[in-house]
Coordinates of C-alpha atoms in Angstrom, one line a residue:
Chain A
M199 CA 123.5 169.3 83.9
S200 CA 126.7 169.1 85.9
R201 CA 127.1 166.5 88.5
W202 CA 127.1 169.1 91.2
N203 CA 123.8 170.5 89.9
K204 CA 122.2 167.1 89.9
A205 CA 123.2 166.5 93.4
L206 CA 121.8 169.9 94.4
C207 CA 118.5 169.1 92.7
A208 CA 118.3 165.7 94.4
M209 CA 118.9 167.4 97.7
A210 CA 116.3 170.0 97.1
L211 CA 113.7 167.3 96.3
V212 CA 114.5 165.5 99.5
L213 CA 114.1 168.7 101.4
A214 CA 110.9 169.6 99.7
A215 CA 109.4 166.2 100.4
N216 CA 110.5 166.0 104.0
Q217 CA 110.1 169.5 105.1
A218 CA 107.8 171.4 102.8
W219 CA 107.6 174.2 105.3
A220 CA 111.3 174.9 104.9
Q221 CA 110.6 176.5 101.6
H222 CA 108.6 179.2 103.3
S223 CA 111.2 180.0 105.9
G224 CA 109.9 182.0 108.8
I225 CA 106.4 180.6 108.5
G226 CA 105.4 177.9 111.0
R227 CA 107.4 174.8 111.8
A228 CA 107.2 171.1 111.2
A229 CA 104.5 169.3 113.1
T230 CA 105.9 167.2 115.9
P231 CA 105.1 163.4 115.9
A232 CA 103.0 164.0 119.0
E233 CA 101.0 166.7 117.1
I234 CA 100.5 164.4 114.1
A235 CA 99.4 161.6 116.4
A236 CA 96.8 163.9 118.1
W237 CA 95.2 164.5 114.7
D238 CA 95.7 161.2 113.2
T239 CA 92.9 159.5 115.0
D240 CA 90.8 157.9 112.3
V241 CA 90.0 154.2 112.3
R242 CA 90.0 152.7 108.8
G243 CA 87.8 149.9 107.4
D244 CA 90.8 147.6 107.6
F245 CA 91.1 148.5 111.3
K246 CA 94.3 150.5 110.9
G247 CA 94.3 153.1 113.6
L248 CA 92.2 151.1 116.1
P249 CA 93.7 151.3 119.5
P250 CA 94.0 148.2 121.7
G251 CA 91.3 147.8 124.2
S252 CA 88.1 146.0 125.0
G253 CA 84.6 146.5 126.4
S254 CA 81.7 144.3 127.3
V255 CA 78.0 144.8 126.5
S256 CA 77.2 145.1 130.2
H257 CA 79.8 147.8 130.8
G258 CA 78.5 149.5 127.7
E259 CA 75.0 149.5 129.2
V260 CA 76.3 151.4 132.2
V261 CA 78.1 154.0 130.2
W262 CA 75.1 154.2 127.8
E263 CA 72.7 154.9 130.6
A264 CA 74.9 157.6 132.0
K265 CA 76.1 159.3 128.8
C266 CA 73.9 158.5 125.8
A267 CA 70.4 157.4 126.9
S268 CA 69.2 161.0 127.6
C269 CA 69.3 161.7 123.8
H270 CA 69.2 158.3 122.1
G271 CA 66.8 156.5 124.5
S272 CA 67.6 153.6 126.8
F273 CA 67.7 151.1 124.0
G274 CA 68.9 153.4 121.2
E275 CA 65.4 153.6 119.9
S276 CA 65.6 157.5 119.8
N277 CA 62.0 157.9 118.7
Q278 CA 61.5 161.4 119.8
F279 CA 64.2 163.5 118.3
F280 CA 66.9 161.6 116.5
P281 CA 66.8 158.9 114.0
P282 CA 67.0 155.6 115.8
L283 CA 70.3 153.8 116.2
I284 CA 68.8 150.4 116.3
G285 CA 65.9 148.5 114.8
G286 CA 64.9 147.3 111.4
V287 CA 67.3 144.3 111.0
T288 CA 66.4 140.7 110.9
A289 CA 68.3 137.4 111.5
E290 CA 68.1 136.9 107.7
D291 CA 69.8 140.3 107.1
I292 CA 72.7 139.2 109.4
R293 CA 73.0 136.0 107.3
T294 CA 72.9 137.7 103.9
G295 CA 74.7 140.9 104.8
R296 CA 72.1 142.9 103.0
V297 CA 69.3 144.7 104.9
A298 CA 66.1 143.8 103.1
G299 CA 64.3 146.7 104.8
L300 CA 66.5 149.2 103.0
A301 CA 65.6 147.9 99.5
K302 CA 61.9 147.7 100.5
G303 CA 61.8 151.4 101.5
G304 CA 59.2 153.0 103.6
E305 CA 61.0 152.1 106.8
Q306 CA 62.8 154.5 109.0
R307 CA 66.5 153.8 108.5
S308 CA 68.4 153.1 111.7
T309 CA 72.2 153.1 112.1
V310 CA 72.5 149.4 112.4
M311 CA 70.5 149.0 109.1
K312 CA 72.8 151.3 107.2
L313 CA 76.2 150.6 108.7
S314 CA 78.5 148.6 106.3
K315 CA 81.7 148.9 108.3
I316 CA 81.9 148.4 112.0
S317 CA 85.0 150.6 112.1
T318 CA 82.8 153.6 111.2
L319 CA 80.6 153.1 114.2
W320 CA 83.6 152.9 116.5
D321 CA 85.3 155.9 114.9
Y322 CA 82.1 158.0 115.0
I323 CA 81.4 157.4 118.7
N324 CA 85.1 158.0 119.5
R325 CA 85.2 161.3 117.7
A326 CA 81.8 162.7 118.0
M327 CA 79.9 161.4 121.0
P328 CA 78.5 162.2 123.5
W329 CA 77.3 165.2 121.5
Q330 CA 77.9 167.8 124.3
A331 CA 81.3 166.4 125.2
P332 CA 83.0 164.7 122.2
K333 CA 86.3 163.0 122.6
T334 CA 85.9 162.4 126.3
L335 CA 85.4 158.6 126.2
T336 CA 88.2 156.2 126.8
A337 CA 89.0 153.6 124.2
D338 CA 87.5 150.9 126.4
E339 CA 84.3 152.8 126.8
V340 CA 84.0 153.2 123.0
Y341 CA 84.4 149.4 122.7
A342 CA 81.8 148.9 125.4
L343 CA 79.3 151.3 123.8
T344 CA 79.9 149.8 120.3
A345 CA 79.2 146.3 121.8
Y346 CA 76.1 147.6 123.5
I347 CA 74.7 149.0 120.3
L348 CA 75.5 145.8 118.5
H349 CA 73.7 143.8 121.2
Q350 CA 70.7 146.0 120.9
G351 CA 70.6 145.2 117.2
N352 CA 70.8 141.5 118.0
I353 CA 74.1 141.3 116.3
V354 CA 76.1 140.0 119.3
P355 CA 74.9 138.2 122.4
G356 CA 74.6 139.9 125.8
S357 CA 77.8 138.3 127.1
F358 CA 79.9 139.6 124.2
V359 CA 83.2 141.5 124.8
L360 CA 84.3 143.5 121.9
S361 CA 88.0 144.2 121.4
D362 CA 90.5 145.2 118.7
K363 CA 91.1 141.5 118.3
N364 CA 87.5 140.5 117.3
M365 CA 86.3 143.5 115.4
A366 CA 86.8 141.5 112.2
E367 CA 84.5 138.8 113.5
V368 CA 81.8 141.3 114.1
Q369 CA 82.3 142.9 110.7
A370 CA 81.5 139.5 109.2
R371 CA 78.1 139.6 111.0
L372 CA 77.1 143.2 110.2
P373 CA 73.6 143.2 108.7
N374 CA 74.5 145.6 105.8
R375 CA 78.1 144.5 105.2
N376 CA 77.3 143.7 101.6
G377 CA 74.9 146.6 101.2
M378 CA 77.3 149.1 99.6
T379 CA 78.1 149.0 95.9
R380 CA 80.2 151.3 93.7
K381 CA 78.9 149.7 90.5
H382 CA 76.7 152.7 89.8
G383 CA 77.0 156.4 89.3
L384 CA 75.3 159.0 91.4
W385 CA 72.6 159.4 88.8
E386 CA 71.1 157.0 86.3
T387 CA 72.5 158.5 83.0
R388 CA 72.1 155.4 80.8
G389 CA 75.7 155.6 79.7
K390 CA 75.6 159.2 78.6
P391 CA 77.3 162.0 80.3
D392 CA 74.9 164.1 82.3
V393 CA 76.0 167.4 80.9
K394 CA 76.6 168.3 77.3
A395 CA 78.7 171.4 76.7
V396 CA 79.0 172.7 73.1
A397 CA 81.3 175.7 72.9
C398 CA 79.8 178.5 71.0
M399 CA 82.4 180.1 68.7
R400 CA 80.5 182.6 66.7
N401 CA 77.4 184.8 67.0
C402 CA 76.8 183.7 70.4
G403 CA 74.3 186.1 71.8
P404 CA 74.4 187.6 75.2
E405 CA 76.7 186.2 77.9
P406 CA 74.6 183.8 80.0
R407 CA 74.0 184.7 83.6
I408 CA 74.6 181.8 85.9
T409 CA 72.2 181.6 88.8
S410 CA 71.1 179.0 91.3
Q411 CA 67.5 178.6 92.3
L412 CA 65.2 176.2 94.0
P413 CA 61.9 175.4 92.5
D414 CA 59.0 177.0 94.3
H415 CA 57.7 173.8 95.9
A416 CA 61.1 173.1 97.4
A417 CA 62.0 176.6 98.6
G418 CA 60.8 177.0 102.2
S419 CA 59.5 173.5 102.4
H420 CA 61.3 173.1 105.7
G421 CA 60.1 176.3 107.2
D422 CA 62.4 179.0 108.5
L423 CA 65.7 177.1 109.0
V424 CA 67.2 179.9 111.0
E425 CA 64.6 179.4 113.7
Q426 CA 65.3 175.7 113.8
Y427 CA 69.1 176.2 113.8
R428 CA 70.4 174.6 117.0
L429 CA 73.6 176.4 118.0
F430 CA 76.1 174.0 119.3
G431 CA 79.5 173.9 120.8
P432 CA 82.4 176.4 120.4
V433 CA 82.7 177.1 116.7
R434 CA 86.1 178.2 115.4
M435 CA 84.9 179.8 112.2
A436 CA 83.1 183.1 112.0
A437 CA 79.6 183.1 113.2
L438 CA 77.1 181.8 110.7
P439 CA 75.2 184.6 109.0
V440 CA 72.1 184.2 111.1
A441 CA 72.0 187.8 111.9
S442 CA 70.9 188.8 108.5
A443 CA 67.8 186.6 108.7
V444 CA 67.1 187.5 112.3
P445 CA 67.1 191.2 112.3
A446 CA 67.9 193.6 115.0
A447 CA 67.9 191.7 118.3
A448 CA 70.3 188.9 117.3
P449 CA 73.7 190.7 117.7
A450 CA 72.9 191.8 121.2
V451 CA 72.1 188.2 122.2
V452 CA 75.3 186.8 120.7
S453 CA 77.5 189.1 122.8
D454 CA 75.9 188.1 126.2
P455 CA 78.4 186.1 128.4
G456 CA 75.6 183.8 129.4
R457 CA 75.1 183.0 125.8
S458 CA 78.7 182.0 125.2
L459 CA 78.8 180.0 128.4
A460 CA 75.7 178.1 127.4
D461 CA 77.2 177.4 124.0
K462 CA 80.5 176.3 125.5
N463 CA 78.9 174.0 128.1
G464 CA 76.7 172.3 125.5
C465 CA 73.3 173.6 126.8
L466 CA 72.3 174.5 123.3
A467 CA 72.5 170.9 122.2
C468 CA 69.2 170.3 124.0
H469 CA 67.8 173.8 124.2
A470 CA 66.9 175.6 121.0
P471 CA 65.9 179.3 121.0
K472 CA 62.2 178.8 120.0
Q473 CA 61.5 175.2 119.5
R474 CA 61.2 172.4 122.0
T475 CA 63.8 169.8 121.2
I476 CA 65.2 167.5 123.9
G477 CA 64.7 170.2 126.5
P478 CA 62.3 173.1 126.6
A479 CA 62.9 176.0 124.2
L480 CA 64.7 178.9 125.9
A481 CA 61.8 181.2 125.1
E482 CA 59.4 178.7 126.8
I483 CA 61.6 178.6 130.0
A484 CA 61.7 182.4 130.1
S485 CA 58.0 182.9 129.7
K486 CA 57.2 180.3 132.3
Y487 CA 59.2 182.0 134.9
R488 CA 58.6 185.7 133.9
G489 CA 57.9 187.8 137.0
D490 CA 59.0 185.0 139.4
S491 CA 61.8 186.5 141.4
G492 CA 62.9 183.3 143.1
A493 CA 63.1 181.5 139.8
E494 CA 66.8 182.3 139.1
S495 CA 68.1 180.6 142.2
R496 CA 65.8 177.6 141.8
L497 CA 66.8 177.1 138.2
V498 CA 70.5 177.4 139.1
A499 CA 70.1 174.6 141.6
K500 CA 68.0 172.6 139.1
V501 CA 70.7 172.8 136.3
R502 CA 73.4 171.8 138.8
A503 CA 71.5 168.8 140.1
G504 CA 69.7 167.9 136.8
G505 CA 66.2 166.5 136.9
Q506 CA 63.0 165.8 135.2
G507 CA 59.3 166.2 135.5
V508 CA 58.7 170.0 135.1
W509 CA 58.6 169.8 131.3
G510 CA 58.2 166.1 130.7
T511 CA 59.8 162.8 131.4
T512 CA 63.1 163.4 129.6
P513 CA 65.7 164.2 132.2
M514 CA 68.3 166.9 132.1
P515 CA 71.8 165.6 133.0
P516 CA 73.4 167.2 136.1
F517 CA 76.1 169.8 135.6
Q518 CA 77.9 169.5 138.9
N519 CA 81.3 170.9 137.9
L520 CA 80.2 174.3 136.7
Q521 CA 81.0 177.4 138.7
E522 CA 78.1 179.1 140.6
Q523 CA 78.6 182.4 138.7
D524 CA 78.7 180.7 135.3
L525 CA 75.5 178.9 136.1
R526 CA 73.9 182.1 137.2
A527 CA 75.0 183.9 134.1
M528 CA 73.5 181.2 131.9
V529 CA 70.2 181.1 133.7
Q530 CA 70.0 184.9 133.6
W531 CA 70.6 184.8 129.9
I532 CA 68.0 182.1 129.4
L533 CA 65.4 184.0 131.5
K534 CA 65.8 186.9 129.1
A535 CA 65.0 184.8 126.0
E536 CA 62.1 185.8 123.9
Chain B
M504 CA 58.6 134.3 116.9
A505 CA 59.2 137.9 117.7
D506 CA 62.6 139.2 118.9
P507 CA 63.1 139.4 122.6
M508 CA 62.0 142.5 124.5
R509 CA 64.7 144.8 126.0
I510 CA 63.9 145.3 129.7
R511 CA 65.7 147.6 132.1
A512 CA 64.7 148.1 135.7
V513 CA 66.3 150.3 138.2
A514 CA 65.4 150.7 141.9
R515 CA 65.8 154.1 143.5
D516 CA 64.4 155.2 146.8
G517 CA 62.0 152.3 147.0
V518 CA 60.6 152.9 143.5
V519 CA 61.5 150.7 140.5
N520 CA 61.6 152.4 137.1
V521 CA 61.0 149.9 134.4
R522 CA 61.7 150.6 130.7
V523 CA 60.7 148.1 128.0
L524 CA 61.3 148.1 124.3
M525 CA 59.1 145.5 122.4
S526 CA 59.7 144.3 119.0
H527 CA 56.4 144.2 117.1
E528 CA 55.0 145.2 113.7
M529 CA 51.9 146.8 115.3
E530 CA 50.0 146.8 112.0
T531 CA 46.8 148.9 112.3
G532 CA 44.8 147.0 109.7
Q533 CA 44.3 150.3 107.8
R534 CA 47.5 150.3 105.8
K535 CA 47.7 149.1 102.2
D536 CA 50.6 147.3 100.6
A537 CA 52.2 148.2 97.2
S538 CA 49.5 146.2 95.4
G539 CA 46.7 148.1 97.2
K540 CA 45.7 145.2 99.4
L541 CA 44.9 146.0 103.1
V542 CA 47.7 144.7 105.4
P543 CA 45.9 142.7 108.0
A544 CA 45.8 144.1 111.6
H545 CA 48.5 142.7 113.8
F546 CA 49.0 144.4 117.1
I547 CA 49.7 143.7 120.8
R548 CA 46.5 143.6 122.8
N549 CA 47.5 142.7 126.4
V550 CA 50.6 143.7 128.3
T551 CA 51.3 142.5 131.8
A552 CA 54.2 143.0 134.1
T553 CA 54.7 140.8 137.2
H554 CA 57.1 141.2 140.1
Q555 CA 57.6 138.3 142.6
G556 CA 54.4 136.7 141.3
K557 CA 52.4 139.9 141.8
T558 CA 51.0 141.8 138.8
V559 CA 52.3 145.3 138.9
L560 CA 50.9 146.5 135.5
T561 CA 48.3 145.5 133.1
A562 CA 47.6 147.3 129.9
L563 CA 45.1 146.9 127.1
W564 CA 46.5 148.1 123.8
G565 CA 45.0 148.7 120.4
P566 CA 46.2 149.4 116.9
A567 CA 47.0 153.1 117.7
V568 CA 50.3 152.1 119.4
A569 CA 53.4 152.6 117.3
K570 CA 55.6 150.0 115.8
N571 CA 58.2 148.6 118.3
P572 CA 56.5 150.0 121.3
Y573 CA 58.4 151.6 124.2
L574 CA 56.8 151.4 127.6
E575 CA 58.0 153.0 130.8
F576 CA 56.4 152.7 134.2
E577 CA 57.2 152.7 137.9
F578 CA 56.1 150.6 140.8
K579 CA 56.8 150.6 144.5
G580 CA 58.5 147.9 146.6
G581 CA 60.9 146.2 144.3
Q582 CA 64.5 145.3 145.5
K583 CA 67.7 145.1 143.6
G584 CA 68.3 141.6 142.2
E585 CA 64.7 140.7 142.0
K586 CA 63.1 139.9 138.7
I587 CA 60.4 141.6 136.7
I588 CA 58.6 139.6 134.0
V589 CA 56.9 141.4 131.1
T590 CA 54.4 139.5 128.8
W591 CA 52.5 140.6 125.8
E592 CA 49.9 138.8 123.7
D593 CA 48.8 140.1 120.3
N594 CA 45.5 139.8 118.3
K595 CA 46.8 136.7 116.5
G596 CA 47.5 134.9 119.8
D597 CA 51.2 135.2 119.5
K598 CA 52.8 135.7 122.9
R599 CA 56.1 136.6 124.3
S600 CA 57.5 136.8 127.8
D601 CA 60.9 138.2 128.9
E602 CA 62.4 138.9 132.2
G603 CA 64.8 141.6 133.5
V604 CA 66.7 141.9 136.8
I605 CA 66.2 145.0 138.9
N606 CA 69.4 146.8 139.6

């Protein structure tokens, strides 16, 4: 290879590494540093990616009551709908770093029982919560909420202030910090591989047909999943194939503007089509107010102001910044539910 | 001794909403352990809540109440900054009292 060629090659490599997109000229452009930063939000176990900031347990309590308690319960006990975030850890667990209740089994597993890295809790809240408005919390709020949850789990005192500086100290107190091990496979195979493939070379018989199937006792053991499917949030991919399982009426419902508004505004997080979850089922609301001509306006006002007591003690949060016509479209859509 | 209770009390329009999470096994006495022996009953029997020395709630509980009970109630007349004291006593005579501040 001539010198000139070598140089060219080296140059091509550098180009390929630095700007892979350039090979496909005319397609896209390099991501800007700001764009990369916007995606690169994960917080690692070694705390790389953790933004500076801090938050106290007492600030966390205020944010929790406002933004989290309606789903997870005032103290994170979540009994009604979601697995509890707190509970099930003892002072002894905090000392050993291994939650005894997990090994014992039979206990409901809470978040503070399972958690082996405090960064995971921070990262999860930061990216995913509150459920109906993810990524709306400030870094300080996430610190405060993390501190609040840790305090509910008796891991830090009520006066604690969590920050990027002392996350490592909390890690050292996490009840299940030593609970994870990689010294085992997914299955107990007793040292043998779990598949044994012997290639057939001669007189092999008919081509096998590969299928996938659930044993009878497992198929349908959770009932009709489509009915329980809780639609939530704007989804970028194509609609899930619910239509095939819910014949006829489904497509018409999907195209209703009230339906897409309810989806966009997080209503469906708490309101499922047929089953009562956090809030009443859409079908229940519709049948309660069928034939009541004043219901639409009353319900628009109710959703705007939030409230409780009509269906139970769980409150619905207020939705004060929604437009009147949007609220009306959503309520009209709900009142048509069957 | 049992873990402290979590108490939150909020005053609004002259009514105080109190939420309490207690930490207790609440064994019914019906459950068997791995070796088939009955797990002895161990549950909260009496619950009282007092505000400024006045009892605002008493409850008699039995083994039908779930583990780590959650209690919510309201009473009239409490003010911000005042204290509410919640006490429970179980069938083994264990007791626990914790206080929360109304805000």
